[in-house]
mmCIF file of C-alpha atoms in Angstrom:
data_model
loop_
_atom_site.group_PDB
_atom_site.id
_atom_site.type_symbol
_atom_site.label_atom_id
_atom_site.label_comp_id
_atom_site.label_asym_id
_atom_site.label_seq_id
_atom_site.Cartn_x
_atom_site.Cartn_y
_atom_site.Cartn_z
ATOM 1 C CA UNK Y 1 3.839 -7.164 14.691
ATOM 2 C CA UNK Y 2 2.793 -9.894 13.085
ATOM 3 C CA UNK Y 3 1.582 -10.550 9.746
ATOM 4 C CA UNK Y 4 -0.108 -13.235 8.123
ATOM 5 C CA UNK Y 5 0.288 -14.187 4.187
ATOM 6 C CA UNK Y 6 -1.674 -16.154 2.407
ATOM 7 C CA UNK Y 7 -1.773 -17.089 -1.744
ATOM 8 C CA UNK Y 8 -4.945 -15.524 -3.611
ATOM 9 C CA UNK Y 9 -6.958 -17.952 -5.392
ATOM 10 C CA UNK Y 10 -6.039 -15.917 -8.835
ATOM 11 C CA UNK Y 11 -4.043 -17.395 -11.407
ATOM 12 C CA UNK Y 12 -1.047 -15.252 -10.650
ATOM 13 C CA UNK Y 13 -1.100 -16.503 -6.963
ATOM 14 C CA UNK Y 14 -0.885 -12.742 -5.079
ATOM 15 C CA UNK Y 15 0.815 -13.070 -1.925
ATOM 16 C CA UNK Y 16 -1.973 -11.429 0.305
ATOM 17 C CA UNK Y 17 -2.420 -10.451 4.276
ATOM 18 C CA UNK Y 18 -5.030 -12.510 5.781
ATOM 19 C CA UNK Y 19 -4.156 -11.427 9.592
ATOM 20 C CA UNK Y 20 -2.574 -9.091 11.955
ATOM 21 C CA UNK Y 21 -1.660 -8.388 15.334
ATOM 22 C CA UNK Y 22 0.199 -4.742 16.808
ATOM 23 C CA UNK Y 23 1.268 -4.938 20.002
ATOM 24 C CA UNK Y 24 2.767 -1.972 21.879
ATOM 25 C CA UNK Y 25 3.532 -2.948 25.849
ATOM 26 C CA UNK Y 26 3.613 0.282 26.967
ATOM 27 C CA UNK Y 27 0.250 1.534 25.963
ATOM 28 C CA UNK Y 28 -1.320 -1.921 26.565
ATOM 29 C CA UNK Y 29 -3.010 -1.619 23.401
ATOM 30 C CA UNK Y 30 -3.792 -4.851 21.098
ATOM 31 C CA UNK Y 31 -4.586 -4.308 18.115
ATOM 32 C CA UNK Y 32 -6.241 -6.981 14.940
ATOM 33 C CA UNK Y 33 -7.687 -7.817 12.470
ATOM 34 C CA UNK Y 34 -8.696 -10.869 9.970
ATOM 35 C CA UNK Y 35 -9.458 -9.805 6.306
ATOM 36 C CA UNK Y 36 -12.999 -9.358 5.982
ATOM 37 C CA UNK Y 37 -13.786 -9.436 9.726
ATOM 38 C CA UNK Y 38 -13.284 -6.408 11.181
ATOM 39 C CA UNK Y 39 -10.330 -4.431 13.241
ATOM 40 C CA UNK Y 40 -10.297 -4.922 17.071
ATOM 41 C CA UNK Y 41 -8.462 -3.367 19.985
ATOM 42 C CA UNK Y 42 -7.649 -4.915 23.243
ATOM 43 C CA UNK Y 43 -10.782 -7.043 21.493
ATOM 44 C CA UNK Y 44 -12.911 -4.515 20.730
ATOM 45 C CA UNK Y 45 -14.043 -4.217 17.622
ATOM 46 C CA UNK Y 46 -13.002 -0.583 16.810
ATOM 47 C CA UNK Y 47 -15.892 1.897 14.511
ATOM 48 C CA UNK Y 48 -14.285 2.644 11.433
ATOM 49 C CA UNK Y 49 -13.738 6.451 12.485
ATOM 50 C CA UNK Y 50 -13.787 9.237 9.252
ATOM 51 C CA UNK Y 51 -10.360 11.096 9.296
ATOM 52 C CA UNK Y 52 -10.426 14.743 8.104
ATOM 53 C CA UNK Y 53 -11.109 15.961 4.434
ATOM 54 C CA UNK Y 54 -9.196 18.697 4.726
ATOM 55 C CA UNK Y 55 -5.421 18.270 5.126
ATOM 56 C CA UNK Y 56 -4.991 21.277 6.362
ATOM 57 C CA UNK Y 57 -6.647 19.066 9.112
ATOM 58 C CA UNK Y 58 -4.310 16.474 9.392
ATOM 59 C CA UNK Y 59 -2.101 15.436 11.666
ATOM 60 C CA UNK Y 60 0.678 13.436 9.425
ATOM 61 C CA UNK Y 61 3.011 10.733 10.594
ATOM 62 C CA UNK Y 62 6.571 10.685 8.387
ATOM 63 C CA UNK Y 63 9.082 7.911 8.143
ATOM 64 C CA UNK Y 64 12.529 9.271 8.688
ATOM 65 C CA UNK Y 65 13.836 6.104 6.811
ATOM 66 C CA UNK Y 66 17.804 5.851 7.749
ATOM 67 C CA UNK Y 67 18.510 3.200 5.225
ATOM 68 C CA UNK Y 68 20.201 5.600 2.668
ATOM 69 C CA UNK Y 69 20.909 9.400 1.942
ATOM 70 C CA UNK Y 70 18.587 8.708 -0.188
ATOM 71 C CA UNK Y 71 15.919 8.589 1.869
ATOM 72 C CA UNK Y 72 16.866 11.043 4.559
ATOM 73 C CA UNK Y 73 16.903 13.289 1.819
ATOM 74 C CA UNK Y 74 13.070 12.343 0.870
ATOM 75 C CA UNK Y 75 11.569 12.287 4.085
ATOM 76 C CA UNK Y 76 13.541 15.441 5.187
ATOM 77 C CA UNK Y 77 11.543 17.328 2.345
ATOM 78 C CA UNK Y 78 8.830 15.818 2.548
ATOM 79 C CA UNK Y 79 9.005 17.589 6.134
ATOM 80 C CA UNK Y 80 9.677 20.352 4.590
ATOM 81 C CA UNK Y 81 6.560 20.098 2.147
ATOM 82 C CA UNK Y 82 3.978 18.732 4.444
ATOM 83 C CA UNK Y 83 4.697 21.573 7.816
ATOM 84 C CA UNK Y 84 2.535 23.983 6.502
ATOM 85 C CA UNK Y 85 -0.174 22.067 4.319
ATOM 86 C CA UNK Y 86 -1.357 20.272 7.899
ATOM 87 C CA UNK Y 87 -2.206 20.513 11.292
ATOM 88 C CA UNK Y 88 0.647 18.774 12.686
ATOM 89 C CA UNK Y 89 3.092 16.415 11.811
ATOM 90 C CA UNK Y 90 5.297 13.498 13.812
ATOM 91 C CA UNK Y 91 7.848 10.862 13.558
ATOM 92 C CA UNK Y 92 7.644 8.508 15.663
ATOM 93 C CA UNK Y 93 6.937 5.235 16.421
ATOM 94 C CA UNK Y 94 7.754 1.711 13.780
ATOM 95 C CA UNK Y 95 6.354 1.319 10.722
ATOM 96 C CA UNK Y 96 3.114 -0.827 12.444
ATOM 97 C CA UNK Y 97 2.857 1.024 15.459
ATOM 98 C CA UNK Y 98 1.813 4.039 12.899
ATOM 99 C CA UNK Y 99 -0.039 2.574 10.704
ATOM 100 C CA UNK Y 100 -2.401 1.054 14.130
ATOM 101 C CA UNK Y 101 -2.505 4.696 15.018
ATOM 102 C CA UNK Y 102 -3.544 5.572 11.519
ATOM 103 C CA UNK Y 103 -6.806 2.736 11.938
ATOM 104 C CA UNK Y 104 -7.333 3.729 15.113
ATOM 105 C CA UNK Y 105 -7.583 7.594 13.577
ATOM 106 C CA UNK Y 106 -5.109 9.103 16.118
ATOM 107 C CA UNK Y 107 -3.523 10.037 12.968
ATOM 108 C CA UNK Y 108 -5.016 10.692 10.083
ATOM 109 C CA UNK Y 109 -2.227 9.553 7.292
ATOM 110 C CA UNK Y 110 1.603 7.818 7.580
ATOM 111 C CA UNK Y 111 4.133 8.413 4.822
ATOM 112 C CA UNK Y 112 6.850 6.295 4.736
ATOM 113 C CA UNK Y 113 10.039 5.278 2.782
ATOM 114 C CA UNK Y 114 11.592 1.880 1.690
ATOM 115 C CA UNK Y 115 9.560 -0.211 4.333
ATOM 116 C CA UNK Y 116 9.848 -4.551 3.945
ATOM 117 C CA UNK Y 117 7.210 -7.072 3.958
ATOM 118 C CA UNK Y 118 7.822 -7.103 7.403
ATOM 119 C CA UNK Y 119 7.392 -4.122 8.805
ATOM 120 C CA UNK Y 120 4.196 -3.331 6.979
ATOM 121 C CA UNK Y 121 1.874 -6.720 6.489
ATOM 122 C CA UNK Y 122 0.326 -6.486 10.634
ATOM 123 C CA UNK Y 123 -0.713 -2.540 9.555
ATOM 124 C CA UNK Y 124 -1.445 -3.159 5.934
ATOM 125 C CA UNK Y 125 -4.735 -5.703 7.029
ATOM 126 C CA UNK Y 126 -5.626 -3.721 9.836
ATOM 127 C CA UNK Y 127 -5.586 -0.133 7.673
ATOM 128 C CA UNK Y 128 -7.548 -1.573 5.242
ATOM 129 C CA UNK Y 129 -10.037 -3.439 8.017
ATOM 130 C CA UNK Y 130 -10.532 -0.201 9.645
ATOM 131 C CA UNK Y 131 -11.847 1.672 6.795
ATOM 132 C CA UNK Y 132 -8.623 2.702 6.197
ATOM 133 C CA UNK Y 133 -6.697 3.271 2.291
ATOM 134 C CA UNK Y 134 -2.495 2.091 1.264
ATOM 135 C CA UNK Y 135 -1.438 3.400 -1.769
ATOM 136 C CA UNK Y 136 2.075 3.860 -3.568
ATOM 137 C CA UNK Y 137 3.569 6.675 -4.246
ATOM 138 C CA UNK Y 138 1.956 6.776 -8.228
ATOM 139 C CA UNK Y 139 -1.095 6.187 -6.200
ATOM 140 C CA UNK Y 140 -2.224 3.181 -7.331
ATOM 141 C CA UNK Y 141 -3.326 0.194 -4.177
ATOM 142 C CA UNK Y 142 -0.387 -0.721 -2.391
ATOM 143 C CA UNK Y 143 0.541 -4.596 -1.427
ATOM 144 C CA UNK Y 144 2.396 -6.895 0.517
ATOM 145 C CA UNK Y 145 5.364 -5.864 -1.564
ATOM 146 C CA UNK Y 146 5.580 -2.121 -2.210
ATOM 147 C CA UNK Y 147 7.959 -0.074 -0.419
ATOM 148 C CA UNK Y 148 6.779 3.481 -0.203
ATOM 149 C CA UNK Y 149 3.485 3.804 1.200
ATOM 150 C CA UNK Y 150 0.915 6.360 1.567
ATOM 151 C CA UNK Y 151 -1.102 5.474 3.853
ATOM 152 C CA UNK Y 152 -4.675 7.267 5.018
ATOM 153 C CA UNK Y 153 -7.888 6.492 7.285
ATOM 154 C CA UNK Y 154 -10.676 6.396 6.779
ATOM 155 C CA UNK Y 155 -12.312 8.966 4.573
ATOM 156 C CA UNK Y 156 -15.246 10.393 3.985
ATOM 157 C CA UNK Y 157 -18.155 8.813 1.055
ATOM 158 C CA UNK Y 158 -15.165 6.559 0.816
ATOM 159 C CA UNK Y 159 -12.685 8.816 -0.725
ATOM 160 C CA UNK Y 160 -8.846 9.541 -0.668
ATOM 161 C CA UNK Y 161 -8.318 12.691 -1.011
ATOM 162 C CA UNK Y 162 -6.217 12.879 1.723
ATOM 163 C CA UNK Y 163 -3.799 10.951 -0.526
ATOM 164 C CA UNK Y 164 -4.232 12.364 -3.566
ATOM 165 C CA UNK Y 165 -3.166 15.769 -1.777
ATOM 166 C CA UNK Y 166 -0.049 14.382 -0.109
ATOM 167 C CA UNK Y 167 0.639 13.050 -3.307
ATOM 168 C CA UNK Y 168 0.268 15.714 -5.210
ATOM 169 C CA UNK Y 169 2.101 18.079 -2.573
ATOM 170 C CA UNK Y 170 5.327 15.790 -1.975
ATOM 171 C CA UNK Y 171 5.628 15.392 -6.147
ATOM 172 C CA UNK Y 172 5.676 18.797 -6.649
ATOM 173 C CA UNK Y 173 8.685 19.836 -3.559
ATOM 174 C CA UNK Y 174 9.982 16.187 -5.058
ATOM 175 C CA UNK Y 175 9.779 14.209 -2.573
ATOM 176 C CA UNK Y 176 8.208 11.070 -3.880
ATOM 177 C CA UNK Y 177 12.017 10.469 -5.274
ATOM 178 C CA UNK Y 178 14.529 8.321 -4.022
ATOM 179 C CA UNK Y 179 16.907 7.713 -6.081
ATOM 180 C CA UNK Y 180 20.911 8.669 -5.686
#
C-alpha cells in the first residue's frame, strides 16, 4: 500500500492523507482514492455501501499485534468481549488490506492497536472516501499519527453507532488499554 501525505493549510500545518493505493495481487484488486474525489476499485468507482446499523449483524476484523504482551492481551480481550455481540470475527490480513475491505463493505469494522502511519495511511483516505469513519479509542476522529483505531464502513445516515457500540463493549471489558 502507498499513502501520500501532505500538510494542510491550517496554522498548525497538520499532516493529511491526500491519496492512497492498496493492491492485493492474489485477488487482483487495486483500490485507490484521492481526497474529495472518491474511491475506486480497478478503475470503477465504488458506490458507498451502507454497513449494518446493528452490531449483531456486523463482521469485525480484530488486529492481533505482536509488538508487546500488552497489545496481545488487549486484542485477546477484544475477541472475547466482541465474540457474542457480533455476527462474526476475523483476524486476517494486513491493516491496509483490512481497511480496504471495510471500505468495500466486505467487513463492517476493524479494530487494532499500536499501528504506524505506514500501516494505515492509504487505508485512511480510502475508508473516508468510501463514506466510512475512523476513530481513536476515545471516540475522536483519527489522524495519521493515531496508533489505536476503530474503523467502520459507511453507517446509515452518517451515524457512527457501530463504532460507538464497539468502543463501549471494549471499554467495559478493559480491552482498549494496552498498559504494561
